[in-house]
Short mmCIF file of C-alpha atoms and ligand atoms in Angstrom, two decimals:
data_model
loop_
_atom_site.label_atom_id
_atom_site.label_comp_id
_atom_site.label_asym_id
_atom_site.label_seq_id
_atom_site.Cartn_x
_atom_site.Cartn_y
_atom_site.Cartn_z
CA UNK A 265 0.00 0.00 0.00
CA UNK A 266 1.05 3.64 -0.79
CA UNK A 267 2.57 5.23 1.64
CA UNK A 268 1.02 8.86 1.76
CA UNK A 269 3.18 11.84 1.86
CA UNK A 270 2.82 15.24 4.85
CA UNK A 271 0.41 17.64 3.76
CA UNK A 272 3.38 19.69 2.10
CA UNK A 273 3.36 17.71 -0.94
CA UNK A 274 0.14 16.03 -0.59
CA UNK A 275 -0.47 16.61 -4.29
CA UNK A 276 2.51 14.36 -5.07
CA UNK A 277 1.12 11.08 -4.92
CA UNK A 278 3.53 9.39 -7.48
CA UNK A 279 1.97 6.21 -9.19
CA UNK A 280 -1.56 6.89 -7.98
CA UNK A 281 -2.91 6.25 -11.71
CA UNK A 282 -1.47 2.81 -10.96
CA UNK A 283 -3.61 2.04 -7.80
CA UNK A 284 -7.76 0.84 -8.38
CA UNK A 285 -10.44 3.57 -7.59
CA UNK A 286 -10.52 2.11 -4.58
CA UNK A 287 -7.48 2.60 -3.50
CA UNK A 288 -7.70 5.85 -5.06
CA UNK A 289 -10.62 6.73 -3.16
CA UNK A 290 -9.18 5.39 0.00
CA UNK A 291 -5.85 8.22 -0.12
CA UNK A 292 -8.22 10.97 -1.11
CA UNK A 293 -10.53 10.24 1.95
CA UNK A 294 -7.39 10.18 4.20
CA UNK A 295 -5.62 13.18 2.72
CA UNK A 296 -9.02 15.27 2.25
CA UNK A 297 -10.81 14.28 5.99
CA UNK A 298 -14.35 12.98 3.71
CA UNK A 299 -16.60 11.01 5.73
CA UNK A 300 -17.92 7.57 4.85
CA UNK A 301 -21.26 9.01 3.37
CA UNK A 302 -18.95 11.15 0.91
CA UNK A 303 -16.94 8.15 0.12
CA UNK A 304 -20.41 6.22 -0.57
CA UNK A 305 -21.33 8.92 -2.31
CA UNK A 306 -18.79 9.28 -4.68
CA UNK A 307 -18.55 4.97 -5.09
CA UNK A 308 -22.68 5.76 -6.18
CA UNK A 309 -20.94 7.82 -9.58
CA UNK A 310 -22.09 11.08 -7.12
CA UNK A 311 -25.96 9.98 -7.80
CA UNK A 312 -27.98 12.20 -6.79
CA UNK A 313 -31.72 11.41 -5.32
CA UNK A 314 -34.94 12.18 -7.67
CA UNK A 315 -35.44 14.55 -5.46
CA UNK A 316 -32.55 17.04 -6.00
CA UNK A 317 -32.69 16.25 -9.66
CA UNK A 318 -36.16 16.83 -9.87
CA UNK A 319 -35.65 20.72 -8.08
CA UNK A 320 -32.35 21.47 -9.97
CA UNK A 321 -34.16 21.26 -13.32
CA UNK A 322 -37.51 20.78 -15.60
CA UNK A 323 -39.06 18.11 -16.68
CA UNK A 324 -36.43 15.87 -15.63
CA UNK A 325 -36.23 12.50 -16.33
CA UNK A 326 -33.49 11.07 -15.20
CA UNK A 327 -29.88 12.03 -14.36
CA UNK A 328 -26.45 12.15 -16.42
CA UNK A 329 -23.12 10.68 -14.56
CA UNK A 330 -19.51 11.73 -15.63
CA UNK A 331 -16.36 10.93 -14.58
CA UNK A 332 -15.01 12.75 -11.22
CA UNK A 333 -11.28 12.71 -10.89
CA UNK A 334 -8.50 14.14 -9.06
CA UNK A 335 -5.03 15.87 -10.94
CA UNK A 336 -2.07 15.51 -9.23
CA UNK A 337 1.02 17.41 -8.39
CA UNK A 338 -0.66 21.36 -8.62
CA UNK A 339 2.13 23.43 -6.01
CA UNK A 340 -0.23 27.18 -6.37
CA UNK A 341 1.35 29.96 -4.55
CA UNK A 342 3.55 27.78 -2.56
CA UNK A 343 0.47 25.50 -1.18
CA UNK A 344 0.01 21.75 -2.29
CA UNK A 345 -3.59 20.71 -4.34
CA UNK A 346 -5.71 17.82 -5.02
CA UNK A 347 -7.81 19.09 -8.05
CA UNK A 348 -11.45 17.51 -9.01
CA UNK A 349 -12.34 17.34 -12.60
CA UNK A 350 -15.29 16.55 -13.83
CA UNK A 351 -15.15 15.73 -17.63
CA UNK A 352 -16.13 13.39 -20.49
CA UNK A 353 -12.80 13.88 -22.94
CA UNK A 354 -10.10 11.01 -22.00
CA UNK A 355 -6.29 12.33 -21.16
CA UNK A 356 -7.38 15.65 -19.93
CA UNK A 357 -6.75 14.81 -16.15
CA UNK A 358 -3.77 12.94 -17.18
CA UNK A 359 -2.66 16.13 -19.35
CA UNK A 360 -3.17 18.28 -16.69
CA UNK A 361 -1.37 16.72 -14.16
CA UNK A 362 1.51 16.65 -16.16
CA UNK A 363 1.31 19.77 -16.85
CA UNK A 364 1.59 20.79 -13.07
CA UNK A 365 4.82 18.37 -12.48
CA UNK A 366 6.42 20.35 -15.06
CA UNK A 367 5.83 23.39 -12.91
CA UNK A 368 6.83 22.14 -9.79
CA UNK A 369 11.26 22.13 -10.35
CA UNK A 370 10.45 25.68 -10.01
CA UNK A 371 8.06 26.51 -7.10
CA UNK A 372 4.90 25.54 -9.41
CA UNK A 373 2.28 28.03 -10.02
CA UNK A 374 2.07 31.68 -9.34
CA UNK A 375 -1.47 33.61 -9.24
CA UNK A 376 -2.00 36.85 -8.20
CA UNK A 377 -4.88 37.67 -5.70
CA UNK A 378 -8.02 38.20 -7.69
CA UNK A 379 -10.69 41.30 -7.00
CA UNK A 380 -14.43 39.83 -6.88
CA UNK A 381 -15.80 42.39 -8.59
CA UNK A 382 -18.72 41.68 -11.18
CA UNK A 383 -20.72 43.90 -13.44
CA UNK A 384 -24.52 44.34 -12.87
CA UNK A 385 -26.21 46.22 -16.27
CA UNK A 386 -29.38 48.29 -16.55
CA UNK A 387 -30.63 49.58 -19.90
CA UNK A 388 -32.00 52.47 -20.06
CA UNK A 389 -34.03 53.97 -23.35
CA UNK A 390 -33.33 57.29 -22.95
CA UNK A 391 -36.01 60.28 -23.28
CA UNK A 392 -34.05 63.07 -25.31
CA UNK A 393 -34.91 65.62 -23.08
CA UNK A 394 -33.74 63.57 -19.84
CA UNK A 395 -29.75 64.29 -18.84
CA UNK A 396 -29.84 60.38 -17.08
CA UNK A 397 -26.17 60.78 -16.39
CA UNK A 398 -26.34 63.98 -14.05
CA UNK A 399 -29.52 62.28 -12.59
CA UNK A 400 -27.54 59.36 -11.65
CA UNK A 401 -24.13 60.36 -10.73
CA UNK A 402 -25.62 63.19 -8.55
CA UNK A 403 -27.38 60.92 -6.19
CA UNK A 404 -25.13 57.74 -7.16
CA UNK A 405 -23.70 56.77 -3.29
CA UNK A 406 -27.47 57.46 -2.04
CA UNK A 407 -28.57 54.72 -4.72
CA UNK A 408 -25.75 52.83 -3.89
CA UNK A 409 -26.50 52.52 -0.04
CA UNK A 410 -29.51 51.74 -1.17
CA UNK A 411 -29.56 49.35 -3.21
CA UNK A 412 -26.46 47.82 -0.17
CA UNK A 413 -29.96 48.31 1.94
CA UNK A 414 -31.02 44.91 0.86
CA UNK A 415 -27.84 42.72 1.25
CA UNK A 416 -26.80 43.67 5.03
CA UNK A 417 -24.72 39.88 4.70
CA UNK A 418 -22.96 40.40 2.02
CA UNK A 419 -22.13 44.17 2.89
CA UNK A 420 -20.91 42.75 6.50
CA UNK A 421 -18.76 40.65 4.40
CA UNK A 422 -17.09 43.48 2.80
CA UNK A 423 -19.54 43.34 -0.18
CA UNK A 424 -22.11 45.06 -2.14
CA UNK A 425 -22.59 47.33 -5.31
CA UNK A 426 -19.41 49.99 -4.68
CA UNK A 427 -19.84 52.22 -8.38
CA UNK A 428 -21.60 53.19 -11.15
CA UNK A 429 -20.51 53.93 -14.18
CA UNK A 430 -22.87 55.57 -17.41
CA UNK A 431 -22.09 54.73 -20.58
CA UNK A 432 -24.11 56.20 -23.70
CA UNK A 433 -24.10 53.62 -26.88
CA UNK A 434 -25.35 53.82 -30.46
CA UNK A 435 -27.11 50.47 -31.58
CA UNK A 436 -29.08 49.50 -34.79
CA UNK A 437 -32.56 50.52 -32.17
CA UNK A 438 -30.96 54.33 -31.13
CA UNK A 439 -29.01 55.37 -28.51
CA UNK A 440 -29.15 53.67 -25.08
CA UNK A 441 -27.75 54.37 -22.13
CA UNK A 442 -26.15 51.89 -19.96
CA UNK A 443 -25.26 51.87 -16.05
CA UNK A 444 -22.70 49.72 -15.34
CA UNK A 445 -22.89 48.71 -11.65
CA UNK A 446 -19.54 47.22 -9.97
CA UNK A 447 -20.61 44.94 -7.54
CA UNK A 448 -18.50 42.54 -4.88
CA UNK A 449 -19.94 39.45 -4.75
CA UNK A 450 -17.25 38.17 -2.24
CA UNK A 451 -16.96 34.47 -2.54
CA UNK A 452 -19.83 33.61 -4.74
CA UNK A 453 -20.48 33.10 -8.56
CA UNK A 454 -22.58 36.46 -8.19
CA UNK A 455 -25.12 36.12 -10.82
CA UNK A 456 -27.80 35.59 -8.35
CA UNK A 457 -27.01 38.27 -6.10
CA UNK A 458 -26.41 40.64 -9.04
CA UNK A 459 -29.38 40.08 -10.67
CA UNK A 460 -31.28 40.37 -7.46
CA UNK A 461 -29.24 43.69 -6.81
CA UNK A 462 -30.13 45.08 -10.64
CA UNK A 463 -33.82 44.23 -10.46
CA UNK A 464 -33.87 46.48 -7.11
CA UNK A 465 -32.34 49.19 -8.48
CA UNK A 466 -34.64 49.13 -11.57
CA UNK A 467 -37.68 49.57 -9.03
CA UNK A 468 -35.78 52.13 -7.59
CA UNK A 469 -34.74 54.03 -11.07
CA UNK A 470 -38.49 53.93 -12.12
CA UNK A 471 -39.09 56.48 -9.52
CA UNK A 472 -36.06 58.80 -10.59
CA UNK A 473 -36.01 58.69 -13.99
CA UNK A 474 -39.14 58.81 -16.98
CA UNK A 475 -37.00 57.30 -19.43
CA UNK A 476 -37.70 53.68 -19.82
CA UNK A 477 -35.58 50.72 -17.80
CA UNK A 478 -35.52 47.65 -19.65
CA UNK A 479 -32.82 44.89 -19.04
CA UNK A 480 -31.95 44.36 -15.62
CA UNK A 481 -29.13 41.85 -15.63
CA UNK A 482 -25.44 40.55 -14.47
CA UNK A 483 -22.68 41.04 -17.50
CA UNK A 484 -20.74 37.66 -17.90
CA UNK A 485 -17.74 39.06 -18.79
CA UNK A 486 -16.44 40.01 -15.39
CA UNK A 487 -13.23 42.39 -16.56
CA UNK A 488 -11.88 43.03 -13.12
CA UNK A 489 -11.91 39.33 -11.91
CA UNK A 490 -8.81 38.10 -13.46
CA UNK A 491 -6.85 34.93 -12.77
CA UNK A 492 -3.35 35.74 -13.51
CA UNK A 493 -1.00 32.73 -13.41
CA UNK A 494 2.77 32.27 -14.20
CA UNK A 495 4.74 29.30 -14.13
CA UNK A 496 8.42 28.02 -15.77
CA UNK A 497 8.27 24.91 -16.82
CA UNK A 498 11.83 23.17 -17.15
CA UNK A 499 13.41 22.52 -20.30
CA UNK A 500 14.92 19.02 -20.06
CA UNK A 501 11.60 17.46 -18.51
CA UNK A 502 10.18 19.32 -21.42
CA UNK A 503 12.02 17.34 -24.00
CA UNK A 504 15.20 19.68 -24.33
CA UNK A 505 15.75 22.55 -27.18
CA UNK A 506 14.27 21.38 -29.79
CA UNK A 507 10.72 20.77 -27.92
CA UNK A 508 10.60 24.08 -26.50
CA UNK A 509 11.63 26.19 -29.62
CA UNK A 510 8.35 23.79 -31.20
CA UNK A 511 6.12 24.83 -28.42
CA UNK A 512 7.07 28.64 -29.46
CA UNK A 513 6.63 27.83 -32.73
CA UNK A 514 2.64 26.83 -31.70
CA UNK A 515 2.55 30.00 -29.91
CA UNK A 516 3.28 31.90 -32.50
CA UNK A 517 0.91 30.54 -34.87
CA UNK A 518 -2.05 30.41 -32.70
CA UNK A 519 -0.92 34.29 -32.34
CA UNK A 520 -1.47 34.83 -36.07
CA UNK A 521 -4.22 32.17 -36.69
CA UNK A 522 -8.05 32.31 -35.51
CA UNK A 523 -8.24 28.63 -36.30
CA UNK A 524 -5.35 27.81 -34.33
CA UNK A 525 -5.99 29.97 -31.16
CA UNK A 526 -9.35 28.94 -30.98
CA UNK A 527 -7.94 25.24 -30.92
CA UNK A 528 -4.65 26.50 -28.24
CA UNK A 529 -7.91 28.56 -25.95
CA UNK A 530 -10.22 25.22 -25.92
CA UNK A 531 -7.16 23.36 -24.29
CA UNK A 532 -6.24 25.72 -21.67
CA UNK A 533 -10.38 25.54 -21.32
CA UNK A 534 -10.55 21.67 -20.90
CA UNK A 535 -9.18 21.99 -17.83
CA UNK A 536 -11.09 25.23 -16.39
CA UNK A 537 -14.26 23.92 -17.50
CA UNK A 538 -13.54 20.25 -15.85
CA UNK A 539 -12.94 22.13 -12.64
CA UNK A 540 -15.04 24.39 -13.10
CA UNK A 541 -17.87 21.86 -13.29
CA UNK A 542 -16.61 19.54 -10.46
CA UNK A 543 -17.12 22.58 -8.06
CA UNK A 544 -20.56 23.37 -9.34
CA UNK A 545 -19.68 26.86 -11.29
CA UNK A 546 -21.71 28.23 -14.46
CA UNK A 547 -19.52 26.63 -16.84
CA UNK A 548 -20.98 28.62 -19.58
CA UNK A 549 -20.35 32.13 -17.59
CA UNK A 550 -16.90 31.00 -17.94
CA UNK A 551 -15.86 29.76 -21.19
CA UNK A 552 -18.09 32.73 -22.36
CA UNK A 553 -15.89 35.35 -20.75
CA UNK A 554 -12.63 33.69 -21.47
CA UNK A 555 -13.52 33.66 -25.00
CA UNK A 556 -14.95 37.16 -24.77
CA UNK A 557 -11.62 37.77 -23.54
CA UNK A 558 -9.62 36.52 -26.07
CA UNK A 559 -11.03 38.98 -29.02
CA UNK A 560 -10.90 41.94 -26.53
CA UNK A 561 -8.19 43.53 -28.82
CA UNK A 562 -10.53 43.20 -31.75
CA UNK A 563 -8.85 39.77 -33.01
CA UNK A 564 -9.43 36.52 -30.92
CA UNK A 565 -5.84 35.59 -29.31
CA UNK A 566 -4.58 33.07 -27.56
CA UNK A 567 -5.13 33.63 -23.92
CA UNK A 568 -1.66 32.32 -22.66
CA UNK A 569 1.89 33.50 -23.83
CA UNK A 570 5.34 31.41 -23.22
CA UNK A 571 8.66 32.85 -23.53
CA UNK A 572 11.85 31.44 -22.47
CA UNK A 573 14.11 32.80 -19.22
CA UNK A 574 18.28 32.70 -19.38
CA UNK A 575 18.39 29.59 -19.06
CA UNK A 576 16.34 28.37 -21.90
CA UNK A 577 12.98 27.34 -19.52
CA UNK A 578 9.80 27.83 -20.85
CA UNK A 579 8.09 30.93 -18.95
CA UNK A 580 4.27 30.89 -19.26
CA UNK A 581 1.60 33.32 -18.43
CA UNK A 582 -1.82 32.85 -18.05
CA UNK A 583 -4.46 35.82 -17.97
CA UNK A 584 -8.25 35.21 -17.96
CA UNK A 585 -11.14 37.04 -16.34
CA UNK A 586 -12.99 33.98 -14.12
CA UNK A 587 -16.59 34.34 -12.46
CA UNK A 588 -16.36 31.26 -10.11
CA UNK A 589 -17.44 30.87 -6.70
CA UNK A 590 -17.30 28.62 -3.27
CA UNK A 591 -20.77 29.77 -2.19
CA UNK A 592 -24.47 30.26 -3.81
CA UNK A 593 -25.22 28.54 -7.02
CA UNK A 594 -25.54 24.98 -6.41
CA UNK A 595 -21.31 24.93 -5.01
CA UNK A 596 -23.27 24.41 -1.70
CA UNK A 597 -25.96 22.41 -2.83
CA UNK A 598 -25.21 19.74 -5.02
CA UNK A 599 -23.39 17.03 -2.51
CA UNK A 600 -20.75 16.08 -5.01
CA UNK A 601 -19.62 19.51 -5.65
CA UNK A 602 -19.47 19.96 -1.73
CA UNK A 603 -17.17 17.35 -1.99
CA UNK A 604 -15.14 18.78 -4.88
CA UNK A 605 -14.67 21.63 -2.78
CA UNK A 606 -13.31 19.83 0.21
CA UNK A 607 -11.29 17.60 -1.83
CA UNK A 608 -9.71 21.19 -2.95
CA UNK A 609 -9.91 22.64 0.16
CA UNK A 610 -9.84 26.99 -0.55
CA UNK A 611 -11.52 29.14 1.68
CA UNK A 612 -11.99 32.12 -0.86
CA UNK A 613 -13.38 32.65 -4.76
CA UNK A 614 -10.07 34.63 -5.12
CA UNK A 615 -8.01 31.29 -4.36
CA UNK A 616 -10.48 28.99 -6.32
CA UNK A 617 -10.03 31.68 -9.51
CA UNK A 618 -6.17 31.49 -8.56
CA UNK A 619 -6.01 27.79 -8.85
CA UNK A 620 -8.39 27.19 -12.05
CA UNK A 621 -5.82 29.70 -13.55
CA UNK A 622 -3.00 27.80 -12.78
CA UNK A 623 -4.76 24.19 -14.12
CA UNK A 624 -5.90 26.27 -17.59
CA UNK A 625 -1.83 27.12 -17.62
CA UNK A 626 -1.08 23.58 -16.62
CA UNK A 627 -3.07 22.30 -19.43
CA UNK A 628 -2.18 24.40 -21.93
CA UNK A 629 1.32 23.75 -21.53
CA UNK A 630 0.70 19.59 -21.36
CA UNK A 631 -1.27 19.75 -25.00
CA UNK A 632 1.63 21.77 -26.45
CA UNK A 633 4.24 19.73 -25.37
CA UNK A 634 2.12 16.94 -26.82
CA UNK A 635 1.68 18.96 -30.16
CA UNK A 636 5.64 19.93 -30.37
CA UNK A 637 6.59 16.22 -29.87
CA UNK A 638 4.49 12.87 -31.00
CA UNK A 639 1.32 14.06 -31.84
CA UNK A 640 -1.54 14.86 -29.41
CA UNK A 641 -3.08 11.42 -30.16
CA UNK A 642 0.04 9.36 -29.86
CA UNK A 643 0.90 11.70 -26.65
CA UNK A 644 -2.15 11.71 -24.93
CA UNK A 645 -3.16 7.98 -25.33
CA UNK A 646 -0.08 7.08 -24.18
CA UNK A 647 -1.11 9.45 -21.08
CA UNK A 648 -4.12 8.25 -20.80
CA UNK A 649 -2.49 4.91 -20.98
CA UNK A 650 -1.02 6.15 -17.94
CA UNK A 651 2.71 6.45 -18.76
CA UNK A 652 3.65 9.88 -17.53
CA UNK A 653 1.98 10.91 -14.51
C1 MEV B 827 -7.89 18.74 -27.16
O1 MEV B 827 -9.06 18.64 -26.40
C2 MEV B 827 -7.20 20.05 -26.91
C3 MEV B 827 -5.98 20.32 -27.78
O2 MEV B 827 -6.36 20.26 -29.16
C4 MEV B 827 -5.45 21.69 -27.44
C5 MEV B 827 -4.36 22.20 -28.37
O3 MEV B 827 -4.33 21.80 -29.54
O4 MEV B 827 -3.59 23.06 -27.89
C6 MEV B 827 -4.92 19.28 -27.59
#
């Protein structure tokens, strides 16, 4: 039997792709404290009863199982994780996991703190005569308390709408106006308190202004919430020179090619998306804003960038705005992604943003290796084959 490592390096568990689920199972329950109803849980394929499925959805029929599994060897800001994946595609985990003992010769993954601010939207249809702006910005901390009126949890937390910003635009229906609201959601997702927040301050706009308020509504692309990730990955367990001058070579095409950076953005997403997912995020939210993201310059680009240091190690940077939570939503509801979530043990949004950064990089930089060498299929059966990890 495995012997299991301190908690320093707990996400070094070397052979662990060798070991049966059970065993599996039986090192993640002693490393991540889960009780025997999680265990039994998770040996159930994370069934859920009729009941749950019946109130997540409509019309429900049935339910839909996927593969839950843990990557190995993620060192993020100096602390060791297990990460849960939920996804269909085979070698992803296996990728991914790879990707993160490439990172760990030196130190693993760094991620800056990340701001939980999200945008909440009203549109306004503006009555020429009205000046909406001076209306607003006059009076814009009173309907900000306001508004803050209705959330006293989330504003003890630190929370709550903090600014408004107007912006006038020109569409194929006339000129709107928008109000941008900034909101902290704190730890959650934050389209349910945002939207909450933005119907409120519709009623309360209906009494200030006569133009008309239509859309009332959280934007997905949250621009201030921004996982930013760096890593060097070494150049021998790369493959040497001739690897890593390859992998630039990728970079720069997907730099000059829509078709390829849309190809280079889905990989760093297969990971996001499976962790997303695992932890019970809006998987759409995300991969909507990342890709938003990636054409914010006016031409979609890949959303990571390598370069090499002095001594010829790949340096790669990660940079993706990330609306993903550890409360609200169903993070807290649906028992499996509680578990996901203990399994990953982070106590803040801003570390679970931090870490699906550094799995996106992780990912990226597996898949490219894979690309710049045999071949992703070759590569990544023989991963999934379970060769490398
Ligand atoms: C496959 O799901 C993802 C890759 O195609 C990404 C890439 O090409 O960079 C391997």
């Amino acid at each position: 039997m495995m012997i299991l490592k301190n908690s320093a390096s707990k996400s070094r568990i070397p052979g662990f792709y060798n070991l049966s689920m059970e065993e599996r199972l039986d090192i993640i329950k002693k490393l991540s404290d889960l009780t025997d109803n999680e265990l039994q849980l998770l040996k159930n394929g994370g069934n859920l009863g009729s009941e749950l499925k019946d109130k997540s959805s409509e019309n429900v029929i049935g339910g839909f199982s996927l593969p839950f599994s843990i990557a190995t060897n993620f060192l993020v800001n100096s602390k060791d994780y297990l990460i849960p994946m939920v996804t269909e595609e085979a070698s992803v985990v296996a990728a991914a996991s790879n990707g993160a003992k490439l990172a760990r010769k030196y130190g693993g993954f760094t991620c800056d703190p990340v701001k939980n601010i999200v945008i909440g939207q009203i549109q306004v249809i503006p009555k020429k005569e009205e000046a909406i702006d001076q209306i607003i910005l006059s009076q814009k901390d009173t309907l900000l308390n306001e508004i803050n009126t209705h959330h006293p949890t989330l504003v003890s937390l630190g929370g709550g709408a903090k600014d408004v910003n107007i912006r006038k635009i020109s569409t194929s229906r006339g000129e709107m106006v928008i109000l941008d609201v900034d909101v902290d959601v704190v730890d959650a997702m934050g389209a349910n308190i945002v939207n909450t927040m933005m119907e409120n301050l519709g009623i309360i706009l209906k009494n200030e202004l006569s133009s008309k308020i239509q859309a009332k509504i959280i934007s997905n692309f949250p621009i201030q919430r921004v996982a930013t990730c760096t890593a060097i990955f070494d150049r021998d367990m790369l493959g040497g020179e001739k690897i890593v001058n390859r992998i630039l070579d990728l970079c720069a095409f997907a730099e000059a090619d829509l078709y390829r950076a849309v190809t280079h953005n889905k990989g760093i997403m297969n990971g996001i998306t499976a962790l997303s997912l695992a932890t019970g995020n809006d998987t759409r939210a995300v991969e909507a804003a990342a890709h938003a993201y990636a054409s914010m310059r006016g031409k979609y680009e890949p959303l990571s960038k390598f370069h090499l240091d002095k001594e010829c190690n790949l340096m790669g940077k990660l940079v993706l705005p990330l609306s993903m939570g550890v409360v609200g939503g169903i993070t807290n509801v649906h028992p499996v992604s509680k578990i996901a979530l203990k399994i990953l043990d982070v106590a803040t949004a801003s570390e679970l943003i931090q870490i699906a950064g550094a799995v996106g990089l992780a990912q990226n930089v597996s898949a490219l290796r894979a690309l710049a060498d045999e071949g992703i299929q070759q590569s990544h059966m023989k991963l999934h084959k379970r060769k490398f990890i």
